XYZ file of C-alpha atoms in Angstrom:
555
model
C -19.523 -16.948 5.409
C -22.121 -14.181 5.810
C -25.302 -15.253 4.034
C -26.879 -11.812 4.591
C -24.480 -10.294 2.050
C -26.419 -12.064 -0.709
C -29.218 -9.544 -0.238
C -27.100 -6.522 0.618
C -25.037 -6.776 -2.580
C -27.609 -8.585 -4.697
C -25.853 -7.830 -7.984
C -23.009 -10.254 -7.205
C -25.358 -13.267 -7.329
C -27.891 -11.907 -9.838
C -29.045 -13.346 -13.152
C -29.131 -10.414 -15.587
C -31.233 -10.497 -18.760
C -30.673 -7.831 -21.422
C -33.531 -7.025 -23.804
C -34.669 -4.445 -26.301
C -38.298 -3.460 -25.675
C -38.674 -2.749 -29.405
C -38.002 -6.374 -30.381
C -39.452 -8.316 -27.434
C -43.265 -8.258 -27.768
C -45.683 -6.051 -29.692
C -49.030 -5.636 -27.893
C -50.963 -3.454 -30.352
C -50.070 -4.829 -33.789
C -48.050 -1.866 -35.060
C -44.925 -3.982 -35.604
C -42.974 -2.442 -32.717
C -42.428 -4.064 -29.320
C -43.659 -2.066 -26.353
C -43.863 -2.009 -22.569
C -47.362 -3.436 -22.541
C -46.083 -6.426 -24.517
C -43.053 -6.809 -22.256
C -45.339 -6.822 -19.216
C -47.391 -9.610 -20.794
C -44.225 -11.683 -21.155
C -42.840 -11.073 -17.664
C -43.740 -14.571 -16.481
C -41.447 -16.084 -19.119
C -38.565 -14.266 -17.425
C -39.777 -15.130 -13.920
C -40.010 -18.812 -14.872
C -36.522 -18.687 -16.364
C -35.225 -17.380 -13.032
C -34.125 -13.901 -14.125
C -33.528 -11.621 -11.132
C -32.667 -8.385 -12.957
C -33.838 -7.123 -16.362
C -31.463 -4.789 -18.198
C -33.398 -2.546 -20.586
C -31.667 -1.221 -23.661
C -32.538 2.443 -24.374
C -36.279 3.160 -24.351
C -36.080 6.965 -24.362
C -37.350 9.272 -27.135
C -34.922 8.983 -30.025
C -34.353 9.668 -33.707
C -33.615 5.920 -33.886
C -30.547 6.311 -36.066
C -28.568 4.108 -33.661
C -31.199 1.762 -32.226
C -32.161 4.191 -29.470
C -28.672 5.237 -28.400
C -29.219 8.645 -30.043
C -31.420 10.133 -27.332
C -33.540 13.275 -27.724
C -35.076 13.330 -24.221
C -33.654 11.705 -21.088
C -36.879 12.070 -19.117
C -39.390 10.193 -21.249
C -40.378 7.008 -23.054
C -40.256 6.717 -26.838
C -43.931 6.952 -27.926
C -43.496 3.865 -30.119
C -42.811 1.839 -26.957
C -45.620 3.229 -24.804
C -45.938 5.838 -22.076
C -44.457 6.522 -18.672
C -47.606 4.919 -17.307
C -46.872 1.714 -19.262
C -43.338 1.720 -17.893
C -44.654 2.154 -14.341
C -46.994 -0.830 -14.789
C -44.090 -2.913 -16.075
C -41.842 -1.934 -13.149
C -44.545 -2.788 -10.631
C -45.257 -6.131 -12.312
C -41.549 -7.012 -12.390
C -41.242 -6.123 -8.708
C -44.206 -8.372 -7.941
C -42.288 -11.234 -9.604
C -39.162 -10.476 -7.588
C -37.318 -9.003 -10.576
C -35.307 -5.789 -10.405
C -34.887 -3.541 -13.454
C -31.893 -1.504 -14.605
C -31.611 0.575 -17.781
C -28.956 1.883 -20.119
C -27.535 5.235 -19.036
C -26.269 6.840 -22.248
C -24.851 10.229 -21.271
C -21.553 10.332 -23.143
C -23.431 11.822 -26.113
C -26.894 12.919 -27.256
C -28.679 12.971 -30.591
C -27.956 15.993 -32.736
C -31.737 16.568 -32.565
C -31.749 16.845 -28.782
C -33.000 20.318 -27.701
C -29.686 20.960 -25.947
C -27.720 20.491 -29.154
C -30.258 22.310 -31.308
C -29.822 25.300 -29.026
C -26.047 24.907 -28.892
C -25.821 24.695 -32.680
C -28.043 27.704 -33.257
C -25.804 30.339 -31.689
C -22.305 30.492 -30.209
C -23.831 32.455 -27.324
C -26.389 29.750 -26.505
C -26.483 28.756 -22.815
C -26.069 25.166 -24.017
C -23.069 25.906 -26.248
C -20.518 24.613 -23.748
C -22.578 21.503 -23.019
C -20.759 20.154 -26.089
C -17.148 20.304 -27.281
C -16.423 22.844 -30.016
C -13.174 23.871 -31.748
C -12.186 26.304 -34.482
C -9.690 23.742 -35.705
C -9.206 20.049 -35.008
C -6.733 20.128 -32.099
C -3.399 18.292 -32.350
C -3.314 15.076 -30.382
C -7.078 14.796 -30.593
C -8.739 11.355 -30.438
C -8.223 9.440 -33.662
C -9.528 5.944 -32.899
C -12.884 5.444 -34.561
C -15.657 3.425 -32.919
C -17.381 2.928 -36.272
C -14.626 2.950 -38.920
C -17.093 1.748 -41.565
C -19.185 4.921 -41.209
C -16.909 7.678 -39.927
C -13.466 8.976 -40.894
C -13.036 11.554 -38.129
C -14.109 12.262 -34.562
C -14.742 15.899 -35.479
C -17.618 17.214 -37.584
C -17.757 20.661 -39.176
C -20.850 22.677 -38.322
C -21.205 25.296 -41.043
C -23.867 27.462 -39.356
C -21.637 28.369 -36.408
C -18.271 27.796 -38.078
C -16.744 25.282 -35.681
C -16.057 21.573 -35.350
C -17.844 19.520 -32.689
C -16.538 16.324 -31.102
C -18.228 12.952 -31.582
C -16.593 9.694 -30.573
C -19.433 7.662 -32.079
C -21.578 8.695 -35.079
C -21.562 12.294 -36.321
C -25.247 12.538 -35.375
C -24.226 11.825 -31.747
C -22.310 14.874 -30.481
C -20.341 14.285 -27.281
C -21.454 15.980 -24.100
C -18.807 18.073 -22.361
C -18.213 16.147 -19.142
C -15.863 18.937 -18.034
C -18.858 21.251 -17.661
C -20.218 21.075 -14.073
C -23.729 21.839 -15.356
C -23.588 18.713 -17.539
C -22.492 16.632 -14.567
C -25.296 18.112 -12.484
C -27.804 17.228 -15.205
C -26.572 13.638 -15.232
C -27.324 13.482 -11.507
C -30.838 14.726 -12.208
C -31.366 12.084 -14.914
C -30.166 9.325 -12.620
C -32.256 10.605 -9.717
C -35.372 10.815 -11.871
C -35.272 7.177 -12.972
C -34.319 5.882 -9.531
C -37.353 7.704 -8.171
C -39.553 5.934 -10.725
C -38.324 2.534 -9.570
C -35.168 1.514 -11.424
C -32.567 -0.420 -9.420
C -29.596 1.031 -11.231
C -28.003 1.489 -14.620
C -25.788 -0.143 -17.168
C -23.499 2.818 -17.906
C -22.750 3.005 -21.618
C -19.169 3.442 -22.870
C -17.716 4.565 -19.526
C -14.172 5.281 -20.799
C -15.615 7.668 -23.412
C -17.858 9.251 -20.783
C -14.813 10.132 -18.659
C -12.603 11.075 -21.622
C -11.252 14.641 -21.392
C -9.024 14.552 -24.466
C -10.212 17.252 -26.839
C -11.407 19.633 -24.119
C -9.873 23.103 -24.316
C -8.997 23.008 -20.611
C -8.855 20.218 -18.042
C -11.848 19.859 -15.708
C -11.517 21.189 -12.187
C -11.760 17.660 -10.771
C -10.486 14.247 -11.748
C -13.118 12.339 -13.695
C -12.711 9.253 -11.526
C -13.518 11.444 -8.533
C -16.698 12.441 -10.371
C -17.547 8.782 -11.034
C -17.068 8.153 -7.320
C -19.369 11.090 -6.617
C -21.982 9.674 -9.020
C -21.962 6.336 -7.211
C -22.329 8.134 -3.868
C -25.290 10.054 -5.262
C -26.893 6.853 -6.558
C -26.510 5.120 -3.216
C -27.903 8.098 -1.314
C -30.986 8.052 -3.514
C -31.343 4.245 -3.559
C -29.062 2.226 -1.312
C -29.537 -0.999 -3.288
C -28.921 0.486 -6.741
C -26.091 -0.774 -8.940
C -23.839 0.798 -11.560
C -22.808 -1.776 -14.168
C -20.181 -0.362 -16.499
C -19.316 -1.066 -20.122
C -15.510 -0.882 -19.965
C -13.798 -2.727 -22.809
C -10.198 -2.199 -21.739
C -7.345 -4.425 -20.535
C -7.822 -5.669 -16.985
C -5.310 -3.285 -15.413
C -7.232 -0.338 -16.876
C -10.673 -1.740 -16.028
C -9.620 -1.885 -12.372
C -9.422 1.922 -12.239
C -13.140 2.200 -12.987
C -13.997 0.256 -9.832
C -11.982 2.742 -7.774
C -8.959 1.923 -5.663
C -8.769 -1.047 -3.330
C -11.622 0.452 -1.320
C -13.924 0.469 -4.369
C -16.279 3.407 -4.567
C -16.800 3.830 -8.324
C -18.594 1.217 -10.470
C -20.131 -1.759 -8.666
C -19.669 -4.059 -11.664
C -18.060 -4.170 -15.085
C -18.871 -6.355 -18.065
C -15.872 -8.645 -18.531
C -14.848 -8.240 -22.164
C -11.416 -9.758 -21.526
C -12.887 -13.038 -20.307
C -15.437 -13.013 -23.118
C -12.693 -12.835 -25.732
C -10.674 -15.520 -23.942
C -13.796 -17.700 -24.089
C -13.967 -17.305 -27.870
C -10.363 -18.393 -28.289
C -10.724 -21.287 -25.835
C -13.779 -22.592 -27.690
C -12.020 -22.447 -31.053
C -8.891 -24.185 -29.770
C -10.822 -26.594 -27.524
C -8.213 -25.627 -24.942
C -8.845 -24.106 -21.497
C -5.562 -22.181 -21.611
C -6.984 -18.783 -22.654
C -9.574 -18.937 -19.851
C -6.923 -19.899 -17.297
C -4.621 -17.072 -18.377
C -7.487 -14.565 -18.288
C -8.594 -15.602 -14.809
C -5.049 -15.304 -13.514
C -4.922 -11.757 -14.893
C -8.184 -10.687 -13.216
C -7.500 -7.931 -10.671
C -8.694 -8.164 -7.092
C -11.900 -6.231 -6.384
C -13.515 -4.794 -3.301
C -15.624 -7.569 -1.691
C -18.849 -5.751 -2.596
C -17.922 -5.362 -6.277
C -18.150 -7.995 -8.976
C -17.796 -8.987 -12.623
C -20.587 -9.525 -15.146
C -19.877 -12.404 -17.553
C -21.613 -13.030 -20.860
C -21.424 -15.268 -23.894
C -23.054 -12.864 -26.353
C -23.984 -9.239 -25.822
C -26.157 -6.907 -27.893
C -23.286 -5.555 -30.019
C -20.749 -7.385 -32.159
C -18.693 -10.074 -30.394
C -15.650 -7.845 -30.063
C -12.289 -9.595 -30.408
C -10.139 -6.489 -30.244
C -8.027 -7.724 -27.299
C -6.862 -10.805 -29.212
C -3.774 -10.740 -31.411
C -4.315 -10.570 -35.153
C -3.435 -14.264 -35.457
C -5.808 -15.241 -32.630
C -8.595 -13.130 -34.103
C -8.012 -14.808 -37.451
C -8.438 -18.209 -35.789
C -11.793 -17.183 -34.326
C -12.937 -15.627 -37.608
C -12.120 -18.781 -39.562
C -13.985 -21.002 -37.101
C -16.996 -18.864 -36.184
C -17.398 -16.307 -38.979
C -15.482 -17.234 -42.136
C -17.576 -15.023 -44.434
C -16.836 -11.293 -44.501
C -20.537 -10.616 -44.017
C -20.318 -12.344 -40.622
C -17.570 -9.974 -39.452
C -17.734 -6.337 -38.406
C -15.221 -3.492 -38.171
C -12.392 -6.009 -38.685
C -12.562 -6.753 -34.955
C -15.767 -8.637 -34.225
C -18.487 -11.098 -35.219
C -22.154 -10.329 -35.764
C -23.454 -13.835 -35.126
C -25.127 -15.570 -32.193
C -23.789 -18.600 -30.320
C -25.960 -21.391 -31.865
C -24.912 -20.719 -35.454
C -21.268 -20.271 -34.480
C -21.477 -23.678 -32.794
C -23.128 -25.072 -35.968
C -26.169 -26.119 -33.964
C -24.212 -28.591 -31.807
C -26.421 -28.609 -28.703
C -23.763 -30.134 -26.425
C -21.349 -27.373 -27.350
C -23.985 -24.646 -26.985
C -24.785 -25.858 -23.480
C -21.071 -26.013 -22.680
C -20.719 -22.313 -23.548
C -23.379 -21.253 -21.060
C -22.219 -23.672 -18.381
C -18.776 -22.043 -18.544
C -20.195 -18.507 -18.426
C -22.349 -19.360 -15.400
C -19.336 -20.975 -13.691
C -17.090 -17.902 -13.923
C -16.500 -15.759 -10.804
C -19.207 -13.142 -11.204
C -22.820 -12.717 -12.258
C -24.041 -14.144 -15.602
C -25.738 -11.966 -18.214
C -28.113 -13.402 -20.817
C -29.112 -11.593 -24.004
C -32.755 -12.080 -24.970
C -33.370 -15.195 -27.027
C -30.261 -16.982 -25.792
C -32.419 -19.141 -23.546
C -34.060 -20.716 -26.610
C -31.035 -20.723 -28.914
C -32.014 -17.906 -31.288
C -29.800 -17.204 -34.283
C -28.818 -13.940 -35.915
C -30.376 -12.455 -39.040
C -27.517 -11.369 -41.284
C -29.987 -9.544 -43.544
C -30.162 -6.873 -40.823
C -27.205 -4.503 -41.281
C -24.306 -4.198 -38.869
C -24.410 -5.098 -35.198
C -28.208 -5.135 -35.204
C -28.131 -8.574 -36.853
C -28.411 -10.105 -33.362
C -31.372 -7.871 -32.413
C -34.161 -9.518 -34.414
C -37.641 -10.045 -32.870
C -38.015 -12.572 -30.059
C -39.383 -15.910 -31.264
C -42.324 -16.896 -29.057
C -44.293 -19.313 -31.256
C -44.112 -20.999 -34.654
C -46.848 -18.697 -35.963
C -46.586 -15.565 -38.121
C -43.730 -13.291 -37.032
C -42.866 -15.842 -34.368
C -45.685 -14.555 -32.178
C -43.874 -11.240 -31.778
C -46.490 -9.151 -33.590
C -49.759 -9.447 -35.510
C -48.606 -6.792 -37.980
C -47.796 -7.718 -41.577
C -44.227 -8.905 -41.883
C -43.153 -5.878 -43.896
C -44.283 -3.556 -41.088
C -42.101 -5.068 -38.357
C -39.490 -2.764 -36.874
C -36.983 -5.478 -37.757
C -37.424 -8.740 -39.718
C -37.558 -12.097 -37.954
C -34.892 -14.742 -38.524
C -35.750 -16.506 -41.828
C -35.838 -20.212 -42.633
C -37.179 -23.313 -40.929
C -33.976 -24.308 -39.106
C -33.365 -21.090 -37.171
C -36.578 -19.170 -37.733
C -39.673 -19.425 -35.511
C -40.709 -22.772 -37.030
C -37.558 -24.382 -35.692
C -36.800 -22.244 -32.621
C -39.503 -20.805 -30.372
C -40.283 -20.549 -26.659
C -43.723 -22.174 -26.789
C -42.475 -25.473 -28.234
C -39.490 -25.586 -25.919
C -41.651 -25.086 -22.839
C -43.334 -28.405 -23.671
C -40.067 -30.265 -24.295
C -38.305 -31.378 -21.123
C -35.027 -31.799 -23.023
C -35.115 -28.388 -24.732
C -32.482 -25.703 -24.339
C -35.039 -23.524 -22.543
C -35.746 -26.144 -19.880
C -32.029 -26.875 -19.539
C -31.340 -23.134 -19.151
C -33.989 -22.867 -16.426
C -32.204 -25.631 -14.521
C -28.824 -23.957 -15.053
C -30.170 -20.652 -13.719
C -31.664 -22.373 -10.686
C -28.420 -24.217 -9.930
C -26.376 -21.032 -10.320
C -28.644 -19.200 -7.869
C -28.143 -22.058 -5.407
C -24.370 -21.606 -5.621
C -23.496 -18.249 -4.034
C -19.993 -19.686 -3.619
C -19.373 -18.606 -7.219
C -20.236 -14.999 -6.426
C -18.765 -14.684 -2.951
C -16.207 -17.472 -2.568
C -12.512 -17.819 -3.314
C -11.784 -19.543 -6.595
C -8.905 -21.827 -7.465
C -8.032 -24.157 -10.337
C -8.214 -27.922 -10.110
C -4.969 -28.709 -11.984
C -5.911 -31.516 -14.343
C -3.134 -31.876 -16.952
C -5.539 -32.334 -19.879
C -5.560 -28.985 -21.714
C -9.221 -29.381 -22.655
C -10.386 -29.448 -19.024
C -11.427 -26.202 -17.365
C -11.942 -27.041 -13.699
C -12.729 -24.562 -10.926
C -13.139 -24.879 -7.194
C -14.947 -22.287 -5.047
C -14.655 -22.143 -1.254
C -16.885 -19.887 0.853
C -16.713 -20.509 4.566
C -17.477 -24.195 5.033
C -19.063 -24.520 1.571
C -17.256 -25.878 -1.491
C -18.351 -26.458 -5.089
C -16.411 -27.996 -7.979
C -17.230 -27.047 -11.593
C -15.622 -29.005 -14.423
C -15.837 -28.575 -18.204
C -14.414 -30.407 -21.200
C -13.858 -28.013 -24.101
C -12.893 -30.882 -26.395
C -15.153 -32.847 -28.710
C -13.804 -36.176 -27.434
C -14.514 -37.734 -24.015
C -11.666 -37.219 -21.580
C -10.273 -38.862 -18.461
C -7.614 -37.258 -16.297
C -6.067 -37.340 -12.820
C -4.387 -34.768 -10.607
C -3.396 -34.165 -7.012
C -6.031 -32.167 -5.141
C -4.789 -30.691 -1.881
C -7.268 -31.053 0.944
C -9.273 -33.675 -0.905
C -9.806 -35.680 2.272
C -11.781 -32.789 3.827
C -14.253 -32.506 0.953
C -16.240 -35.564 1.937
C -19.074 -36.723 -0.290
C -19.382 -35.145 -3.751
C -22.980 -34.572 -4.787
C -23.641 -34.086 -8.535
C -25.681 -30.917 -9.117
C -25.608 -30.375 -12.873
C -24.213 -32.096 -15.952
C -22.782 -35.523 -16.709
C -19.556 -37.305 -15.926
C -17.786 -38.567 -12.828
C -15.317 -37.174 -10.300
C -13.809 -39.399 -7.628
C -11.371 -38.672 -4.810
C -8.815 -41.273 -3.725
C -7.217 -41.671 -0.290
C -3.906 -40.332 -1.607
C -5.535 -36.945 -2.442
C -5.774 -37.802 -6.129
C -8.802 -36.617 -8.102
C -9.932 -38.592 -11.141
C -12.399 -37.155 -13.643
C -14.280 -38.487 -16.646
C -16.250 -36.112 -18.853
C -18.080 -36.614 -22.165
C -17.160 -34.535 -25.190
C -18.221 -30.908 -24.645
C -19.437 -32.087 -21.251
C -19.712 -30.380 -17.879
C -20.139 -31.517 -14.291
C -21.046 -29.372 -11.290
C -20.702 -30.850 -7.810
C -21.139 -29.759 -4.211
C -18.846 -31.131 -1.520
C -20.554 -32.298 1.662
C -18.026 -32.953 4.392
C -18.805 -35.462 7.101
C -21.031 -33.986 9.795
C -22.256 -31.129 7.595
C -25.514 -30.943 5.687
C -26.596 -28.371 3.097
């Protein structure tokens, strides 16, 4: 056990918190969140125990895709403030011991970016080959659509210059040509710029699409995974503690490639979409089986690399890795109305409404996520149990304004309600009257105060990030029980996915060496008998975290 590694590879034991500056806090009453407002709210995140803030795109944008259609990689959208406001925020976060990473969206630009405007103006433009152009749609070209409700092709005809251009996302987001060395060099400059201003890394958007070479007229002169390795080397030369967290929604065996070979060297972390989808199925079935199968399929990583686990991210809850029958099960339980579903593959709801407001089950969800082998990621508002607003179209239904108080606009903004960049969640049950941070701060039994305790306990358990995991083989299918060993430290984390209380027994090898079991979090009971039998009792939707303290060892 090397305790110093906790600081050297901080991302493995971090608590990530994803937020959209636009919907977090408005400081000037124009209806749009901004960096000055975010800075004012930094102590909420410090009190929660967040160690790294993940900023969704804040760059200048046409705002046709919630900031992911970027028009300038070296600035701040004027609606959100200035570079000076960002610098104040970064310094304030650092003072609170919080690192900051940001979305790196370089697989495409806006069609109003100066590079594309130049490229689209003349076939002889110096920026023409920064994008992918064809006289005809090539055979074998990409056909899978990211947004099948909006697009029917990955190629868009550009009449002025008489060619098609490639876009894997919306037509107003032309793909950059990653095969062009000048594009790759520019990406280095973008990364270097923001590291110099104080970021601690990036969440790299849509990594498989970024490295995709299908559709290029000739293969690049180097393998794209070699370039990703080169990008990580560049990042670490500029800032040795910086992290690259990748969005890679692929089967496990394919995700492994984006970490590099057994020696690592590419992404430091990947968001675990496979485990997230297994969680959905396990919750619906009240059966730990999908989680067990997913964990067994997880590939081995370099010791310095790790997974990022989440309950709900900022997009739809994608269920594309499930079978059609499994996806149908989840839809029927968590999103039976068509308006709750998206693209035929996902849900546009938040956890509390999918759990029908059952607080025990909501807490179970986050206890499981925090118990998985990796670093947990929270999406803003999850700490207070915010709901979605289905009146907001598409995947943005989960990106409504943060609910701070029970006052107008939930304390997000003093602007008239019709001037908000996005409407607040309506109603008294899920809107600001029923769910807000201010009220929960004063309630010792609130979700917010429970989440603060969960975060603190997770930070005190580096065994989860650095240790070796194994299953505790209780025969009850509803029990999800993990053991982590790191040097001479051991923790046991048990969860009951079922609505009914459970009691179960199993043989636990090495039980005699565990010594005294100290409850850390949750309710229930675990006892160890002299014959190496473990007996557990858990309430419905209950969890129990324990630390083993062997005789002669303290702490």
